[in-house]
PDB file of C-alpha atoms and ligand atoms in Angstrom:
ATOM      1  CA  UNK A   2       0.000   0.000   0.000  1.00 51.00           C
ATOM      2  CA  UNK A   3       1.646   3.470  -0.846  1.00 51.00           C
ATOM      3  CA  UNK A   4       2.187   6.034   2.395  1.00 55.00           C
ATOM      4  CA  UNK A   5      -1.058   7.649   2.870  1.00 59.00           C
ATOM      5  CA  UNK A   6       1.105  11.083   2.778  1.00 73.00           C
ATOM      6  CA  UNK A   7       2.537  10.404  -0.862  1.00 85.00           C
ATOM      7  CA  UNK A   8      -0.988   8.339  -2.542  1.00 88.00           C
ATOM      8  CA  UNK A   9      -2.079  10.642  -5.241  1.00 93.00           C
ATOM      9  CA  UNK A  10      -5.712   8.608  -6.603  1.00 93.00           C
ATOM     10  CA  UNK A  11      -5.389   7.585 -10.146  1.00 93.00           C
ATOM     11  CA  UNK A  12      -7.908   8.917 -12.632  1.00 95.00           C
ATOM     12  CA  UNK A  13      -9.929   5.569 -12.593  1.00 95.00           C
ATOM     13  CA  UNK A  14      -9.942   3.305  -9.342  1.00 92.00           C
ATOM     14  CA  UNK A  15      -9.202  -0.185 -10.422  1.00 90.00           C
ATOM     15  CA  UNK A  16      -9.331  -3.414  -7.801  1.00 87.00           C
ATOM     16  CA  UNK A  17      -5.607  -4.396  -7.834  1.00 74.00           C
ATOM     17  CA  UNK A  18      -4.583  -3.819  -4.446  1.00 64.00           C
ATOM     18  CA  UNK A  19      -4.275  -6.028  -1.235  1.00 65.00           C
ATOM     19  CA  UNK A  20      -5.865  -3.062   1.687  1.00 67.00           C
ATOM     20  CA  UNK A  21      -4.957  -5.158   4.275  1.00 68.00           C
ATOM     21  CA  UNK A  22      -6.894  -5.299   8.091  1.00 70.00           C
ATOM     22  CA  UNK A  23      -8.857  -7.575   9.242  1.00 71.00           C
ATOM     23  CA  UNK A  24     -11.518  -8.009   6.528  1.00 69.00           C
ATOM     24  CA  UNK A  25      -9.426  -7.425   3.365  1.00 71.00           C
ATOM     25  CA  UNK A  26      -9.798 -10.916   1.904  1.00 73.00           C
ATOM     26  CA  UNK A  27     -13.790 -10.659   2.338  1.00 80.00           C
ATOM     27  CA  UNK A  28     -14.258  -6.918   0.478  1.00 84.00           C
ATOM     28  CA  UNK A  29     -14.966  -6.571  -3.170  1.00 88.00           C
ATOM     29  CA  UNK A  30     -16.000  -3.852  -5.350  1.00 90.00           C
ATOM     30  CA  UNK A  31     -19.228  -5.661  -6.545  1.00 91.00           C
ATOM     31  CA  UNK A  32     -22.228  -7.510  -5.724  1.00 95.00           C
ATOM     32  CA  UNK A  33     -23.904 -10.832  -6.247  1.00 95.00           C
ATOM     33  CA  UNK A  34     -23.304 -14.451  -5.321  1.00 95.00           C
ATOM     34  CA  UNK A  35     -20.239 -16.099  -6.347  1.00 93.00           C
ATOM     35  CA  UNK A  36     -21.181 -19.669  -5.722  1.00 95.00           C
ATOM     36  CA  UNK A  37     -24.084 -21.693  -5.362  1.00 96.00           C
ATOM     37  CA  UNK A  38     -25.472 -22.488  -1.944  1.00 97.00           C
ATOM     38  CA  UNK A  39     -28.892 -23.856  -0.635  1.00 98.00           C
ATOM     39  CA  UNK A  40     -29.373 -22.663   2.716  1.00 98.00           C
ATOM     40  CA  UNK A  41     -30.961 -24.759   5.261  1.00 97.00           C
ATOM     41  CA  UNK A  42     -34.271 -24.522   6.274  1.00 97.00           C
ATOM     42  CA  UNK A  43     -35.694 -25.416   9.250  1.00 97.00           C
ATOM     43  CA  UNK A  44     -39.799 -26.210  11.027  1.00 96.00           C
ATOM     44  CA  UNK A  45     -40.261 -22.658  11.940  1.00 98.00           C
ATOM     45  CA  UNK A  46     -42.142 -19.881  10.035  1.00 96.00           C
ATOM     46  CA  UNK A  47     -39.435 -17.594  10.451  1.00 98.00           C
ATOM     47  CA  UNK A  48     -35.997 -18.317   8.849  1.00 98.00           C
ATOM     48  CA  UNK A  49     -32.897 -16.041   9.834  1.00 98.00           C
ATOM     49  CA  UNK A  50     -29.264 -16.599   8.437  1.00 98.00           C
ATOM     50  CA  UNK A  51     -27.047 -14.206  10.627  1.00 98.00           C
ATOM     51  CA  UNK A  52     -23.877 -14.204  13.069  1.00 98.00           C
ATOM     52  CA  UNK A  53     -23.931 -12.561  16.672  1.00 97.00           C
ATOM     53  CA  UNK A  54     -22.437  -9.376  15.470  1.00 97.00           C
ATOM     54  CA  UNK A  55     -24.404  -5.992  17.372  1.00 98.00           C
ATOM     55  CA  UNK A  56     -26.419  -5.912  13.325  1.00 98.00           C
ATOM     56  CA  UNK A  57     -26.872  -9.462  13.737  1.00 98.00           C
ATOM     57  CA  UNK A  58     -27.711  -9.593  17.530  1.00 98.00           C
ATOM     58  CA  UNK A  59     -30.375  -6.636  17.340  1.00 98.00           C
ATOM     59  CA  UNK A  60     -32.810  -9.206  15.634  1.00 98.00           C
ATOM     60  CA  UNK A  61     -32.351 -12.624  17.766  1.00 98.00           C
ATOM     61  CA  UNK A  62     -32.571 -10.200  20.917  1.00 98.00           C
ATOM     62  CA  UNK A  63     -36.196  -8.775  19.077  1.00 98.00           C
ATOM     63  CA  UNK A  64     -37.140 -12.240  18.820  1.00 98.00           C
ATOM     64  CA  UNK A  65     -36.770 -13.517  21.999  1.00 98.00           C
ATOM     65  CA  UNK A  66     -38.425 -10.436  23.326  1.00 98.00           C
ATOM     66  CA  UNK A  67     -41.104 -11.572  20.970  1.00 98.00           C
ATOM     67  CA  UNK A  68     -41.411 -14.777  22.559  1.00 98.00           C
ATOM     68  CA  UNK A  69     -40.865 -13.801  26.099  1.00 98.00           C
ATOM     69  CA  UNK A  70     -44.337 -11.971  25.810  1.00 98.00           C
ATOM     70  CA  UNK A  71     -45.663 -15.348  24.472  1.00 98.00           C
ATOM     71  CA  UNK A  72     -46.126 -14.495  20.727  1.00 98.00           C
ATOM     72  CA  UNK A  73     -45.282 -18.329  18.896  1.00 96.00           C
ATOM     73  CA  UNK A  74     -45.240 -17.308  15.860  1.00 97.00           C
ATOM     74  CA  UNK A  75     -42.057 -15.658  16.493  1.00 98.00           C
ATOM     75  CA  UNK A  76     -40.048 -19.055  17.096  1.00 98.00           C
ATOM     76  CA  UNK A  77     -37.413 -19.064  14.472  1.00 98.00           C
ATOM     77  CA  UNK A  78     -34.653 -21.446  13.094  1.00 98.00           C
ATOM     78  CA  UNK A  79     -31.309 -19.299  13.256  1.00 98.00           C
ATOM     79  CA  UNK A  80     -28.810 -20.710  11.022  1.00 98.00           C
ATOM     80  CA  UNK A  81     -24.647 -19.406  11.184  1.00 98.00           C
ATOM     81  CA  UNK A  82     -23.545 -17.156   7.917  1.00 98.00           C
ATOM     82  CA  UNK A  83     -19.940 -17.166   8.706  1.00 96.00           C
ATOM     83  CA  UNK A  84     -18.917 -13.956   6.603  1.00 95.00           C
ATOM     84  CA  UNK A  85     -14.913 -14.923   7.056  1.00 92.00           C
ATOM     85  CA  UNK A  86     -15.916 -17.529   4.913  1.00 93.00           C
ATOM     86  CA  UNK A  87     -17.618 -15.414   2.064  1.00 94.00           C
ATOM     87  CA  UNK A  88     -21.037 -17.158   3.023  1.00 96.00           C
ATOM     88  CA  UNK A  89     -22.775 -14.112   2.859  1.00 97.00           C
ATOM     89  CA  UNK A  90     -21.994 -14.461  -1.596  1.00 96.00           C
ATOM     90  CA  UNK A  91     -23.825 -17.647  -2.125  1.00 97.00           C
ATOM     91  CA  UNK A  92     -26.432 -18.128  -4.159  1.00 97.00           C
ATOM     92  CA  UNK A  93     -29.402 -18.827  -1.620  1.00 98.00           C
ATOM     93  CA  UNK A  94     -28.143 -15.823   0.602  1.00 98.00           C
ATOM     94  CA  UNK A  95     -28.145 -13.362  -1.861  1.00 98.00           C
ATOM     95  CA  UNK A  96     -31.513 -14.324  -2.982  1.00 98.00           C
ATOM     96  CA  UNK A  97     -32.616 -13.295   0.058  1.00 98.00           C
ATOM     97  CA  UNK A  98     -30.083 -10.439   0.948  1.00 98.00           C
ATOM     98  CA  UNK A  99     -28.853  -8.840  -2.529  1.00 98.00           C
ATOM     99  CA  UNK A 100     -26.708  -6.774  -0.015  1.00 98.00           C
ATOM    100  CA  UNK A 101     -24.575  -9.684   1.160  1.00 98.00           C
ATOM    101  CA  UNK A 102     -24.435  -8.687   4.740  1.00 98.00           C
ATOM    102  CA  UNK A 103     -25.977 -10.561   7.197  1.00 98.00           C
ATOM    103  CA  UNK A 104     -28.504 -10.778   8.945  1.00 98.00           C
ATOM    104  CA  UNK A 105     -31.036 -11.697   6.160  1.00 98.00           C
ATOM    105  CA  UNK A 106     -34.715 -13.222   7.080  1.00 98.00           C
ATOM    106  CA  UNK A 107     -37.012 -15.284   5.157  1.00 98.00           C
ATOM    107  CA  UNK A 108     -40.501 -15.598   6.690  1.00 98.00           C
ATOM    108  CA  UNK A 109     -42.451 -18.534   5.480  1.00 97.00           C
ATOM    109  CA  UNK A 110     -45.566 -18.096   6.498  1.00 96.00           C
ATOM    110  CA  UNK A 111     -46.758 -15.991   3.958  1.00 97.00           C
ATOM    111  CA  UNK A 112     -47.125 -16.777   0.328  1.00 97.00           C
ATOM    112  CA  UNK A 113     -44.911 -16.578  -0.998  1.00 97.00           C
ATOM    113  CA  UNK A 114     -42.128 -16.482   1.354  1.00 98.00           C
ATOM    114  CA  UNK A 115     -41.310 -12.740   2.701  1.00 98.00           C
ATOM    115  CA  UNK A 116     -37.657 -11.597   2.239  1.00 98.00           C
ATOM    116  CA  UNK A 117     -36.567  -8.957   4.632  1.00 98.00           C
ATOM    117  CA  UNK A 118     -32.812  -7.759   4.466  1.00 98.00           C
ATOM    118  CA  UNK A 119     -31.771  -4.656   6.835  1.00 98.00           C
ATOM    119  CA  UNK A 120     -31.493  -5.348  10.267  1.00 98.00           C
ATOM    120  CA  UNK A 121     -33.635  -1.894  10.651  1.00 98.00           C
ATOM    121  CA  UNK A 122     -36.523  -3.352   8.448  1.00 98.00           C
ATOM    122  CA  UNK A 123     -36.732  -6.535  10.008  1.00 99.00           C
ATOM    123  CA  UNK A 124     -37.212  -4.884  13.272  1.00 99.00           C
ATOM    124  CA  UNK A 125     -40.199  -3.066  11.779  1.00 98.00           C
ATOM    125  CA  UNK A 126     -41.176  -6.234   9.970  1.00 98.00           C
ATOM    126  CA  UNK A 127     -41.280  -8.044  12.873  1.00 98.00           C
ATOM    127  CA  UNK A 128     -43.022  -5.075  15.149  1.00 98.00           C
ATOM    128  CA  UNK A 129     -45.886  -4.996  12.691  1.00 98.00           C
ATOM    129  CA  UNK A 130     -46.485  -8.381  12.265  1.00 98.00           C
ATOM    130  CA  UNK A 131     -46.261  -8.779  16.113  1.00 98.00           C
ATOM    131  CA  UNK A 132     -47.636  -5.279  17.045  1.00 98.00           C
ATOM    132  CA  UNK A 133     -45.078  -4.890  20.058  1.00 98.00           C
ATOM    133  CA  UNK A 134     -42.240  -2.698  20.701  1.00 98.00           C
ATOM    134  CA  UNK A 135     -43.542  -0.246  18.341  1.00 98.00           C
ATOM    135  CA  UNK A 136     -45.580   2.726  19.240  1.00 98.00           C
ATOM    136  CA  UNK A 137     -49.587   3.025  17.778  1.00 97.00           C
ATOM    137  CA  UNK A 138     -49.667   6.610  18.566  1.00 98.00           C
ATOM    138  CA  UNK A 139     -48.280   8.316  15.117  1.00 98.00           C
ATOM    139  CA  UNK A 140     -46.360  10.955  16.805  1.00 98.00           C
ATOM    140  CA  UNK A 141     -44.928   8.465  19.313  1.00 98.00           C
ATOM    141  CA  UNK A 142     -44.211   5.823  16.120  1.00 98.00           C
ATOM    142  CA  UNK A 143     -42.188   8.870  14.330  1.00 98.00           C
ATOM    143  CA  UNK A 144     -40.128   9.176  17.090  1.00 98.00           C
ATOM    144  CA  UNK A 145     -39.628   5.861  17.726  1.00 98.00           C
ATOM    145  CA  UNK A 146     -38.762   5.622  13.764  1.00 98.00           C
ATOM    146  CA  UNK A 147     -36.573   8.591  13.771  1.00 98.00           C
ATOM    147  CA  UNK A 148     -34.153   6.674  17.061  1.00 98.00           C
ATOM    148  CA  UNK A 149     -34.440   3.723  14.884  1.00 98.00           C
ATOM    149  CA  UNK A 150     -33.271   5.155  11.824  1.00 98.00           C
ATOM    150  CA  UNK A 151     -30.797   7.591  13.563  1.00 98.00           C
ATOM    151  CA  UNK A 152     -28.829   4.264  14.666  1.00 98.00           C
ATOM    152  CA  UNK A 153     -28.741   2.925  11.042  1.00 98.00           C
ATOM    153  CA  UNK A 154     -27.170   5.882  10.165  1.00 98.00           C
ATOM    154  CA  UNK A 155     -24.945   6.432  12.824  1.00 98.00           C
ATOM    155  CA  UNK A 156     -23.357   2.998  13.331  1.00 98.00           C
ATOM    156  CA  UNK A 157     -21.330   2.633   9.822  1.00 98.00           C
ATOM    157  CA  UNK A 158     -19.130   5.872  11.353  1.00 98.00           C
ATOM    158  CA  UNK A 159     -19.121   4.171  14.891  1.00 98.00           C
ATOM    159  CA  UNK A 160     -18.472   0.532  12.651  1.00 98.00           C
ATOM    160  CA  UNK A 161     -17.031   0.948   9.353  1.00 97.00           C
ATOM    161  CA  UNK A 162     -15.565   4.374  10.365  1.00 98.00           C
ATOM    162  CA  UNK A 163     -13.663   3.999  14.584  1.00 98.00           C
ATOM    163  CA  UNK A 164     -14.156   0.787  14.907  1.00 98.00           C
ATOM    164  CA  UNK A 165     -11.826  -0.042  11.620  1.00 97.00           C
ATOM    165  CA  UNK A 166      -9.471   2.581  11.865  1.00 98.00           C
ATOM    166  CA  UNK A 167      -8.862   1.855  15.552  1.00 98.00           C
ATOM    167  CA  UNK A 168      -9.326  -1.492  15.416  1.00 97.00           C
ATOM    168  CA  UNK A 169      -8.897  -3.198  12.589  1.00 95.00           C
ATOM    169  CA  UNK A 170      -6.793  -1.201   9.964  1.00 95.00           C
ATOM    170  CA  UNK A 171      -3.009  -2.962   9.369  1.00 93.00           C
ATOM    171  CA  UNK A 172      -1.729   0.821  10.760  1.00 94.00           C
ATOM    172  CA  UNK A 173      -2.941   3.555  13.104  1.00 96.00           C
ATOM    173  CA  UNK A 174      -3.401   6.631  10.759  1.00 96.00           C
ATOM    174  CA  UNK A 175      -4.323   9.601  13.446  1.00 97.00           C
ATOM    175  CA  UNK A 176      -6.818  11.660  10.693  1.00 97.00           C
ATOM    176  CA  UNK A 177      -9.208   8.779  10.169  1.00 98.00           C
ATOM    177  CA  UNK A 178      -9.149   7.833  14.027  1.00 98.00           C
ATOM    178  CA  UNK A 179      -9.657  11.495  15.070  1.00 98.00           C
ATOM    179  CA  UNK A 180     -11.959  11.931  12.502  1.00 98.00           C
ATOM    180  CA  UNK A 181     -14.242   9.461  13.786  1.00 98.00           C
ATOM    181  CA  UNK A 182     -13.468   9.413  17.388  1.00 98.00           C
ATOM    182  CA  UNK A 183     -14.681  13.044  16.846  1.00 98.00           C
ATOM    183  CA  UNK A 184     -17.833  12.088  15.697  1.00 98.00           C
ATOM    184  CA  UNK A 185     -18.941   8.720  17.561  1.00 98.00           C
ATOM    185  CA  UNK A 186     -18.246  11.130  20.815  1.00 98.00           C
ATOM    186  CA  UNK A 187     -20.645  13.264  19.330  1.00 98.00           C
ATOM    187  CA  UNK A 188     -22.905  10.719  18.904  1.00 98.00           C
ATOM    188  CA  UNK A 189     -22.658   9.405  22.624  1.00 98.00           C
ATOM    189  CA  UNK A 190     -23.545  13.022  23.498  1.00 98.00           C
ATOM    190  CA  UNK A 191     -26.416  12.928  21.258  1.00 98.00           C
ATOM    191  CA  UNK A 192     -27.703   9.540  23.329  1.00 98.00           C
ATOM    192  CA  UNK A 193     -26.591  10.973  26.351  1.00 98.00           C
ATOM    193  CA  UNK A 194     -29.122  14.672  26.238  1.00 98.00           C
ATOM    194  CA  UNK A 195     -32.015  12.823  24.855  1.00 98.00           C
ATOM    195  CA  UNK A 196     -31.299  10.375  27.824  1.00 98.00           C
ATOM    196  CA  UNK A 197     -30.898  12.859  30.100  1.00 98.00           C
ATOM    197  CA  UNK A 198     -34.568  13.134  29.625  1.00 97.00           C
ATOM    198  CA  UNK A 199     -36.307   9.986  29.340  1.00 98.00           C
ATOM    199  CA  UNK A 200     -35.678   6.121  30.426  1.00 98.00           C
ATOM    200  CA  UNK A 201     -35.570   4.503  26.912  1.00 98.00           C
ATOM    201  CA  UNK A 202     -34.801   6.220  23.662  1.00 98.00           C
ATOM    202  CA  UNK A 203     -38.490   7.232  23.004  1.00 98.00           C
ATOM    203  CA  UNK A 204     -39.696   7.782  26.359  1.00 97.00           C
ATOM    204  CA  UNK A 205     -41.271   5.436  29.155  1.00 97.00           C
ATOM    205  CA  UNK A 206     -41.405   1.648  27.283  1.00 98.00           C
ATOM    206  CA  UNK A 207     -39.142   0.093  25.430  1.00 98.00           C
ATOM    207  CA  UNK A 208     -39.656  -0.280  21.742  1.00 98.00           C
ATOM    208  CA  UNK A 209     -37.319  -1.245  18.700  1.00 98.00           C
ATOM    209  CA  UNK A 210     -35.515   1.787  18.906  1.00 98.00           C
ATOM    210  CA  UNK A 211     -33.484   0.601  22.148  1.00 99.00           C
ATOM    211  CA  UNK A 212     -33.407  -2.430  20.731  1.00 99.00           C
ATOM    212  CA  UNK A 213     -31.330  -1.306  17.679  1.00 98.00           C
ATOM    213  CA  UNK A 214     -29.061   1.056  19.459  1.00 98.00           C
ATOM    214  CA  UNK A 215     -27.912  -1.093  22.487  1.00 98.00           C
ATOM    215  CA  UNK A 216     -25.867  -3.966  20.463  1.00 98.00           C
ATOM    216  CA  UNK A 217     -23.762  -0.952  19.369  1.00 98.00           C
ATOM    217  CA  UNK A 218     -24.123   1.829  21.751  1.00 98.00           C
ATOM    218  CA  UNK A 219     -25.075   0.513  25.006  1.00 98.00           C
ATOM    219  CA  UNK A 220     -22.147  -2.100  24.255  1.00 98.00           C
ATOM    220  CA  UNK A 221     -19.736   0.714  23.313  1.00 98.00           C
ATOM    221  CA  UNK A 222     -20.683   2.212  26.669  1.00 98.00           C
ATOM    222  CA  UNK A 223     -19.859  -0.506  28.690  1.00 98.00           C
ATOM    223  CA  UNK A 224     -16.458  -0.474  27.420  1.00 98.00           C
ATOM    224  CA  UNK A 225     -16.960  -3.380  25.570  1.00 97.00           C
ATOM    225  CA  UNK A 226     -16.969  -2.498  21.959  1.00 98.00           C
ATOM    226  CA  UNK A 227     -13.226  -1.936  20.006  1.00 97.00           C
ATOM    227  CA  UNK A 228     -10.977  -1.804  23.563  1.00 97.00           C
ATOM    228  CA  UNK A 229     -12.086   1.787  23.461  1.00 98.00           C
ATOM    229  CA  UNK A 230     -13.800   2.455  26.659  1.00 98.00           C
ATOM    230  CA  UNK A 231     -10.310   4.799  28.002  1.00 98.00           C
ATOM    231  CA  UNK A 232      -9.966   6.129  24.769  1.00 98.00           C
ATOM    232  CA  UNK A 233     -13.370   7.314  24.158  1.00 98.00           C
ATOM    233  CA  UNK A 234     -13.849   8.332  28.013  1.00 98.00           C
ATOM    234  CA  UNK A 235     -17.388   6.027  27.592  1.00 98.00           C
ATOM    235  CA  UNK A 236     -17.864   6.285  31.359  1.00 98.00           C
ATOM    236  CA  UNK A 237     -18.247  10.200  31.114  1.00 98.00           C
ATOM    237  CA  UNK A 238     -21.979   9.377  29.431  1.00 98.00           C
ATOM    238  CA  UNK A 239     -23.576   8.668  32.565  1.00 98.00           C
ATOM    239  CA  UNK A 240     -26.929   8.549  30.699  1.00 98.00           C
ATOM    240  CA  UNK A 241     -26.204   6.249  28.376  1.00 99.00           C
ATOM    241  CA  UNK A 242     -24.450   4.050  30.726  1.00 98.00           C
ATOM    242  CA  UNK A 243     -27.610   3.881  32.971  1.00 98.00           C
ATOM    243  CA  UNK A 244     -29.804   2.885  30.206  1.00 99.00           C
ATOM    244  CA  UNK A 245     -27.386   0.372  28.447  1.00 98.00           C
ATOM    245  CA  UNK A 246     -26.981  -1.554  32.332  1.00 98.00           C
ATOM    246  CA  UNK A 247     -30.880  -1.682  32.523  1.00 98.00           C
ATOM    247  CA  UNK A 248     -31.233  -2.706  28.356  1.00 98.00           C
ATOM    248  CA  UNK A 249     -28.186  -5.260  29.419  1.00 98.00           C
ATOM    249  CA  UNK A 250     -30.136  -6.925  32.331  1.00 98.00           C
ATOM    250  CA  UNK A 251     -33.323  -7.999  30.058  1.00 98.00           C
ATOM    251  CA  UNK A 252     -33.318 -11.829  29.998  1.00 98.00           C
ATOM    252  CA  UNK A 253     -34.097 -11.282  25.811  1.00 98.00           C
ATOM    253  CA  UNK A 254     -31.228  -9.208  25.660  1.00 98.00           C
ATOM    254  CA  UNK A 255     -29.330 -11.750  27.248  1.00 98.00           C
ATOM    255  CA  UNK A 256     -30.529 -14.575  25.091  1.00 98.00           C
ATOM    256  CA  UNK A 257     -30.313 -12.697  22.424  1.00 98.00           C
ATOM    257  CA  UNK A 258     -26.537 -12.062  22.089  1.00 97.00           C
ATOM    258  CA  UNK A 259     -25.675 -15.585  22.814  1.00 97.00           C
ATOM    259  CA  UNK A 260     -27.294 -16.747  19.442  1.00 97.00           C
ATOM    260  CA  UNK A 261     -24.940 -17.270  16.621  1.00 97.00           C
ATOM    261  CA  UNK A 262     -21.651 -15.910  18.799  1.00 96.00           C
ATOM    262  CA  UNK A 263     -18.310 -18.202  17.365  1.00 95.00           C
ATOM    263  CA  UNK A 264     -16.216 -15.940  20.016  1.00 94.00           C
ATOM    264  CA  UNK A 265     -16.203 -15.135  23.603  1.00 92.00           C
ATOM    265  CA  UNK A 266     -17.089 -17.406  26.395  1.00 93.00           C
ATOM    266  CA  UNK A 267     -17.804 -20.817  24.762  1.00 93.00           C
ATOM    267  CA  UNK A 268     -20.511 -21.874  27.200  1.00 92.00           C
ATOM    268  CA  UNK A 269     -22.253 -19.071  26.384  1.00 94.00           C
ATOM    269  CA  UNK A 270     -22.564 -19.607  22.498  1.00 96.00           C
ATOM    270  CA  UNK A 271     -25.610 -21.180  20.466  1.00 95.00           C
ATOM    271  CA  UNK A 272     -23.947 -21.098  17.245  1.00 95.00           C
ATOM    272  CA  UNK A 273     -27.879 -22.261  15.789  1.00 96.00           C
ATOM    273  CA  UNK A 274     -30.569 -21.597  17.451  1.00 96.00           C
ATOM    274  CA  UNK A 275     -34.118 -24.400  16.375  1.00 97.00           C
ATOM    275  CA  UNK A 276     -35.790 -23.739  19.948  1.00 96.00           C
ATOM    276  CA  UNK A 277     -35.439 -22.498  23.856  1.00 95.00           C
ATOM    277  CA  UNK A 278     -33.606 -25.392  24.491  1.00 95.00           C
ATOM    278  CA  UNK A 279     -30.727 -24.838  22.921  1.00 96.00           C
ATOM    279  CA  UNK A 280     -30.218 -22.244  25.553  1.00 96.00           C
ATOM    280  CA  UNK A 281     -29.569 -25.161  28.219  1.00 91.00           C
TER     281      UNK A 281
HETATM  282  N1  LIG B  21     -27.058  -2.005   7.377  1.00 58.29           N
HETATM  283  C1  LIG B  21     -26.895  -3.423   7.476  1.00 58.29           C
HETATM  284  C2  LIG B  21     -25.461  -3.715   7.862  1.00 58.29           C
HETATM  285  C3  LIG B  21     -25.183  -5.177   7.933  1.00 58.29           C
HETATM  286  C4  LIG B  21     -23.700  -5.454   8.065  1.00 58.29           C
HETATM  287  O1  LIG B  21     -22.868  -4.540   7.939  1.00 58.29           O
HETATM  288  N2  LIG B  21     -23.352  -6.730   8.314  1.00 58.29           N
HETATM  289  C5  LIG B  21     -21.955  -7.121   8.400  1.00 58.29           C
HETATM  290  C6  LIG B  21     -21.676  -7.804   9.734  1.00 58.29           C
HETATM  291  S1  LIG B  21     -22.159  -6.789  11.091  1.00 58.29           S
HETATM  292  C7  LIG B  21     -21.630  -8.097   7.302  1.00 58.29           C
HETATM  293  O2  LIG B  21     -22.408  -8.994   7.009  1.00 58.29           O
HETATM  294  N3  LIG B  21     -20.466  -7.968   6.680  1.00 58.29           N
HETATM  295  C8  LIG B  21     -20.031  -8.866   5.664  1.00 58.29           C
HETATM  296  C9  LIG B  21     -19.455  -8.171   4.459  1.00 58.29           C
HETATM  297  O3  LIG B  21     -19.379  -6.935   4.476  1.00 58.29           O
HETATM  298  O4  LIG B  21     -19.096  -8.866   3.505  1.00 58.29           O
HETATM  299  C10 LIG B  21     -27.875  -3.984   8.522  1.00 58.29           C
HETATM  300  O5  LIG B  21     -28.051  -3.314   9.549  1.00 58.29           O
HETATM  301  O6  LIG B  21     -28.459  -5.051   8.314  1.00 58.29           O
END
């Protein structure tokens, strides 16, 4: 790679270089499948092909909220898309997620089967179908949509922005870092005010908005997101560190997080997940 301080871009970019980091050998410059793949399918009407990444985990944890309140319809087969292994390009996935990014969910009990890819959607998807989580009130529901939708904006700078420059780049280049340190700071403020103010993103309940935001920023505030907790000061958002250690304690939100982890404590992971006992 040439020194950032002599690179002058050529006229056309052209896909010749090795980046380097962490996810190098995964990243292309174009979409579609690049193999055939059937993708299991399980009993349940709802089919999800993820890993227990915080986009990932912000669905499993919305369906075992789902189920805590006693809704069956929301038990689901969880199968592992391992994207070090470029499952996320075969055939069956990309059917269902021309995005290749997991998660990606298939719901087969309508007809035909309902594709829903966007971690964001499927919480919406599944809030409709379910009618939880999700304010009736249409002031209330804007709200609710507008925390929802600020975290699916946000998190690529907190993700694809910090989190690889700080984590995962082969070198630590101080623009990009303070660049983005700058702004996911920012963004902690941003949760912090509004939480200044209420108990949950929207106000008094719970709802898909707090769902969404706590993989990534209730994690990040609880120091456990990048090794960044010193570096960030994440302590100094008192708010937000109140409301991710009540989100945290939620048995879903437990459950949840455990489904489709390959890392971390190992008697903690459910790589698949067909039913509640898989849990024991
Ligand atoms: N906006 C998407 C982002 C999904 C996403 O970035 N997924 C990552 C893992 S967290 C992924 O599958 N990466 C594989 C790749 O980029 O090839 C969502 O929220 O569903």
């Amino acid at each position: 790679m040439t020194d950032s301080s002599t690179y002058v871009p050529p006229a056309v970019w052209t896909w010749d270089t090795e980046s380097g980091g962490k996810f190098a050998s995964i990243n292309r410059p174009i979409a579609g499948s690049t193999h055939e793949k059937t993708l299991p399918v399980g009993d349940h009407p709802l089919q999800l092909y993820s890993l227990g990444t915080p986009n990932g985990v912000k669905v499993t944890v919305m369906l075992e909220e789902l189920l805590a309140l006693g809704h069956e319809g929301a038990e689901y087969d969880v199968y592992l898309i391992n994207i070090g292994d470029g499952d996320q390009f075969g055939s069956d996935f990309v059917d269902i997620n021309p995005n290749s990014k997991i998660p990606a969910l298939l719901d087969r009990s309508t007809t035909p089967p309902t594709r829903v890819f966007e971690s964001g959607a499927m919480l919406i998807y599944l809030a409709e179908k379910f009618g939880e989580f999700y304010p009736e009130d249409p002031s209330a529901r804007a709200e609710c949509l507008s925390w929802l939708f600020w975290q699916m904006g946000s998190a690529p700078y907190l993700g694809g922005g910090f989190g690889h420059f700080y984590a995962y780049a082969p070198e630590k280049w101080e623009y990009p870092i303070n660049r983005f340190a700058m702004e996911v700071k920012r963004q902690l403020d941003v949760l912090d005010k509004n939480l200044a103010k209420r108990r949950f993103l929207c106000g008094d309940d719970y709802t898909i908005a707090d769902i969404a935001n706590y993989p990534w920023y209730g994690i990040l505030a609880l120091g456990k997101l990048y090794d960044s907790a010193e570096f960030l000061d994440v302590a100094s958002y008192k708010n937000v560190v109140r409301w991710a250690l009540e989100v945290k304690e939620r048995p879903a939100v437990k459950l949840g997080a455990r489904v489709n982890r390959t890392w971390g404590d190992e008697a903690l992971r459910v790589t698949e997940r067909h039913s509640a006992e898989d849990f024991k």
